[in-house]
Amino acid sequence: MIQAKDIMTQDVKVVNTDDSVGGVIRCFLEEGITSAVVVDNDNKVKGIVTDGDILAAVRQRRPVVVDVMSYFWAVGDDEDFVAKTDAVKQKKVKEIMTKHVVTVTEDTSIPEIARLMVENGIKQIPVVQSGRIVGLIRRKDIVKAVAEAAGEL
C-alpha cells in the first residue's frame, strides 16, 4: 500500500509565527508557491498560511456603510485597497494563519489522505513526526500517485 512517505515532498517551505505577512507574500511570488507551513522555533507545526488566508485578511476590513435618509452607501471599499494590503503586509503570520491544521504521519495511506482532504476542503496536508514537519502532500501528489498506480505515467 502506498503511504504518505512514498509521495510526500520533503522540501517544505516553512515560516515562523512571527514572520511578517509581507515577507510571506514576497516568498510566495519568488518561489511560485501558494502555501507555507507555520512552525515554531522547535519546528513543530503551528498552522498553515495560504494565498487564501492572505486574501481573507485583505477582505476582512469591511467598508464603512453610511445611512443617509434610508439610502445605504458603502464608502471606501475599492479606493482603500492599497491601505488594506499595506496593513495586512505589516501583520504577523500568526494573526492570519489557519490554526487548525489537519496533519498525517508518514505511514498514513493515500486513500485516507484523500478522504481527509475532501472532508476538510483542503489542498495540502503536512506530514509530521512527533509534531515536527517532515513533509507535505498536495492534491497533485495524490493525482500523480493514482496515475502511476493505473499505469498512466
mmCIF file of C-alpha atoms in Angstrom:
data_model
loop_
_atom_site.group_PDB
_atom_site.id
_atom_site.type_symbol
_atom_site.label_atom_id
_atom_site.label_comp_id
_atom_site.label_asym_id
_atom_site.label_seq_id
_atom_site.Cartn_x
_atom_site.Cartn_y
_atom_site.Cartn_z
ATOM 1 C CA MET A 1 0.000 0.000 0.000
ATOM 2 C CA ILE A 2 1.275 3.457 -0.908
ATOM 3 C CA GLN A 3 1.810 5.680 2.114
ATOM 4 C CA ALA A 4 2.463 9.354 2.758
ATOM 5 C CA LYS A 5 6.229 8.800 2.937
ATOM 6 C CA ASP A 6 6.163 7.439 -0.620
ATOM 7 C CA ILE A 7 4.722 10.564 -2.235
ATOM 8 C CA MET A 8 5.378 13.474 0.137
ATOM 9 C CA THR A 9 7.527 16.455 -0.740
ATOM 10 C CA GLN A 10 10.326 16.705 1.793
ATOM 11 C CA ASP A 11 11.454 20.176 0.758
ATOM 12 C CA VAL A 12 8.667 22.043 2.563
ATOM 13 C CA LYS A 13 8.582 25.830 2.751
ATOM 14 C CA VAL A 14 8.230 26.794 6.394
ATOM 15 C CA VAL A 15 7.744 30.179 8.022
ATOM 16 C CA ASN A 16 7.714 31.255 11.640
ATOM 17 C CA THR A 17 4.682 32.536 13.531
ATOM 18 C CA ASP A 18 6.372 35.925 13.991
ATOM 19 C CA ASP A 19 7.366 36.413 10.331
ATOM 20 C CA SER A 20 5.649 39.283 8.533
ATOM 21 C CA VAL A 21 2.891 38.599 6.036
ATOM 22 C CA GLY A 22 4.731 40.919 3.635
ATOM 23 C CA GLY A 23 7.729 38.574 3.744
ATOM 24 C CA VAL A 24 5.486 35.588 3.090
ATOM 25 C CA ILE A 25 3.919 37.345 0.092
ATOM 26 C CA ARG A 26 7.395 38.019 -1.350
ATOM 27 C CA CYS A 27 8.347 34.386 -0.761
ATOM 28 C CA PHE A 28 5.186 33.126 -2.496
ATOM 29 C CA LEU A 29 5.883 35.313 -5.525
ATOM 30 C CA GLU A 30 9.598 34.499 -5.750
ATOM 31 C CA GLU A 31 9.162 30.741 -5.286
ATOM 32 C CA GLY A 32 5.893 30.353 -7.197
ATOM 33 C CA ILE A 33 4.123 28.724 -4.252
ATOM 34 C CA THR A 34 0.769 29.331 -2.601
ATOM 35 C CA SER A 35 1.274 27.989 0.905
ATOM 36 C CA ALA A 36 3.786 27.524 3.689
ATOM 37 C CA VAL A 37 3.684 25.511 6.886
ATOM 38 C CA VAL A 38 3.941 27.665 10.004
ATOM 39 C CA VAL A 39 6.298 26.305 12.655
ATOM 40 C CA ASP A 40 7.676 27.418 15.989
ATOM 41 C CA ASN A 41 11.368 27.517 16.906
ATOM 42 C CA ASP A 42 11.334 23.746 17.541
ATOM 43 C CA ASN A 43 9.997 23.075 14.012
ATOM 44 C CA LYS A 44 6.623 21.984 15.445
ATOM 45 C CA VAL A 45 3.615 22.702 13.242
ATOM 46 C CA LYS A 46 1.526 25.625 14.499
ATOM 47 C CA GLY A 47 -0.527 26.343 11.398
ATOM 48 C CA ILE A 48 -0.500 26.867 7.684
ATOM 49 C CA VAL A 49 -0.627 30.102 5.714
ATOM 50 C CA THR A 50 -2.010 30.152 2.189
ATOM 51 C CA ASP A 51 -2.754 32.654 -0.510
ATOM 52 C CA GLY A 52 -6.392 32.245 0.565
ATOM 53 C CA ASP A 53 -5.527 33.342 4.117
ATOM 54 C CA ILE A 54 -3.862 36.454 2.720
ATOM 55 C CA LEU A 55 -6.870 37.283 0.545
ATOM 56 C CA ALA A 56 -9.207 36.742 3.505
ATOM 57 C CA ALA A 57 -7.098 39.107 5.622
ATOM 58 C CA VAL A 58 -7.314 41.817 2.958
ATOM 59 C CA ARG A 59 -11.069 41.250 2.671
ATOM 60 C CA GLN A 60 -11.616 41.429 6.460
ATOM 61 C CA ARG A 61 -11.517 45.171 6.526
ATOM 62 C CA ARG A 62 -15.093 45.937 5.623
ATOM 63 C CA PRO A 63 -16.186 49.206 4.059
ATOM 64 C CA VAL A 64 -17.897 51.797 6.187
ATOM 65 C CA VAL A 65 -21.623 51.869 5.494
ATOM 66 C CA VAL A 66 -23.397 55.193 5.783
ATOM 67 C CA ASP A 67 -27.181 55.572 6.119
ATOM 68 C CA VAL A 68 -28.349 58.814 4.525
ATOM 69 C CA MET A 69 -32.117 59.190 4.597
ATOM 70 C CA SER A 70 -32.652 55.407 4.290
ATOM 71 C CA TYR A 71 -30.153 55.031 1.442
ATOM 72 C CA PHE A 72 -27.121 52.943 2.280
ATOM 73 C CA TRP A 73 -23.766 53.760 0.751
ATOM 74 C CA ALA A 74 -20.565 51.766 1.019
ATOM 75 C CA VAL A 75 -17.669 54.143 1.486
ATOM 76 C CA GLY A 76 -14.047 53.399 0.759
ATOM 77 C CA ASP A 77 -14.164 49.753 -0.290
ATOM 78 C CA ASP A 78 -12.260 49.826 -3.601
ATOM 79 C CA GLU A 79 -10.408 53.090 -3.063
ATOM 80 C CA ASP A 80 -8.955 51.726 0.117
ATOM 81 C CA PHE A 81 -7.327 48.599 -1.438
ATOM 82 C CA VAL A 82 -3.746 49.869 -1.133
ATOM 83 C CA ALA A 83 -4.300 50.794 2.504
ATOM 84 C CA LYS A 84 -5.806 47.357 3.184
ATOM 85 C CA THR A 85 -2.920 45.493 1.607
ATOM 86 C CA ASP A 86 -0.332 47.658 3.336
ATOM 87 C CA ALA A 87 -1.994 46.927 6.696
ATOM 88 C CA VAL A 88 -2.048 43.184 6.021
ATOM 89 C CA LYS A 89 1.630 43.149 4.976
ATOM 90 C CA GLN A 90 2.536 44.543 8.402
ATOM 91 C CA LYS A 91 0.743 41.764 10.279
ATOM 92 C CA LYS A 92 2.477 38.722 11.743
ATOM 93 C CA VAL A 93 1.801 35.324 10.205
ATOM 94 C CA LYS A 94 0.190 34.139 13.466
ATOM 95 C CA GLU A 95 -2.528 36.783 13.001
ATOM 96 C CA ILE A 96 -3.817 35.411 9.683
ATOM 97 C CA MET A 97 -2.728 31.763 9.507
ATOM 98 C CA THR A 98 -5.080 28.825 9.646
ATOM 99 C CA LYS A 99 -4.519 27.462 13.138
ATOM 100 C CA HIS A 100 -6.453 24.207 12.877
ATOM 101 C CA VAL A 101 -4.244 22.091 10.655
ATOM 102 C CA VAL A 102 -5.024 18.550 9.615
ATOM 103 C CA THR A 103 -1.812 16.518 9.693
ATOM 104 C CA VAL A 104 -0.869 12.936 8.908
ATOM 105 C CA THR A 105 2.067 10.685 9.689
ATOM 106 C CA GLU A 106 4.437 9.065 7.225
ATOM 107 C CA ASP A 107 2.544 5.770 7.342
ATOM 108 C CA THR A 108 -0.901 7.233 6.561
ATOM 109 C CA SER A 109 -2.414 5.633 3.453
ATOM 110 C CA ILE A 110 -3.139 7.629 0.315
ATOM 111 C CA PRO A 111 -6.905 6.859 0.410
ATOM 112 C CA GLU A 112 -7.027 8.190 3.988
ATOM 113 C CA ILE A 113 -5.175 11.359 2.985
ATOM 114 C CA ALA A 114 -7.551 11.865 0.045
ATOM 115 C CA ARG A 115 -10.522 11.412 2.390
ATOM 116 C CA LEU A 116 -9.138 13.996 4.822
ATOM 117 C CA MET A 117 -8.570 16.493 2.011
ATOM 118 C CA VAL A 118 -12.094 16.107 0.653
ATOM 119 C CA GLU A 119 -13.829 16.146 4.045
ATOM 120 C CA ASN A 120 -11.904 19.200 5.234
ATOM 121 C CA GLY A 121 -11.861 21.079 1.911
ATOM 122 C CA ILE A 122 -8.080 21.419 1.937
ATOM 123 C CA LYS A 123 -5.432 21.228 -0.774
ATOM 124 C CA GLN A 124 -2.400 20.136 1.217
ATOM 125 C CA ILE A 125 -1.612 18.212 4.378
ATOM 126 C CA PRO A 126 1.596 18.449 6.397
ATOM 127 C CA VAL A 127 3.270 15.159 7.270
ATOM 128 C CA VAL A 128 4.564 15.169 10.842
ATOM 129 C CA GLN A 129 6.651 13.021 13.116
ATOM 130 C CA SER A 130 6.365 13.813 16.842
ATOM 131 C CA GLY A 131 4.635 17.069 15.870
ATOM 132 C CA ARG A 132 7.552 18.212 13.684
ATOM 133 C CA ILE A 133 7.212 18.784 9.951
ATOM 134 C CA VAL A 134 8.840 16.127 7.771
ATOM 135 C CA GLY A 135 6.919 16.572 4.527
ATOM 136 C CA LEU A 136 3.889 17.890 2.694
ATOM 137 C CA ILE A 137 1.358 16.233 0.439
ATOM 138 C CA ARG A 138 -0.573 18.272 -2.101
ATOM 139 C CA ARG A 139 -3.542 17.182 -4.180
ATOM 140 C CA LYS A 140 -1.306 16.918 -7.239
ATOM 141 C CA ASP A 141 0.873 14.362 -5.401
ATOM 142 C CA ILE A 142 -2.161 12.133 -4.910
ATOM 143 C CA VAL A 143 -3.291 12.553 -8.515
ATOM 144 C CA LYS A 144 0.204 11.600 -9.667
ATOM 145 C CA ALA A 145 0.214 8.519 -7.396
ATOM 146 C CA VAL A 146 -3.169 7.439 -8.777
ATOM 147 C CA ALA A 147 -1.948 7.908 -12.366
ATOM 148 C CA GLU A 148 1.239 5.926 -11.655
ATOM 149 C CA ALA A 149 -0.730 3.112 -9.995
ATOM 150 C CA ALA A 150 -3.026 2.959 -13.035
ATOM 151 C CA GLY A 151 -0.040 2.772 -15.372
ATOM 152 C CA GLU A 152 -0.788 6.194 -16.842
ATOM 153 C CA LEU A 153 2.712 7.556 -16.156
#
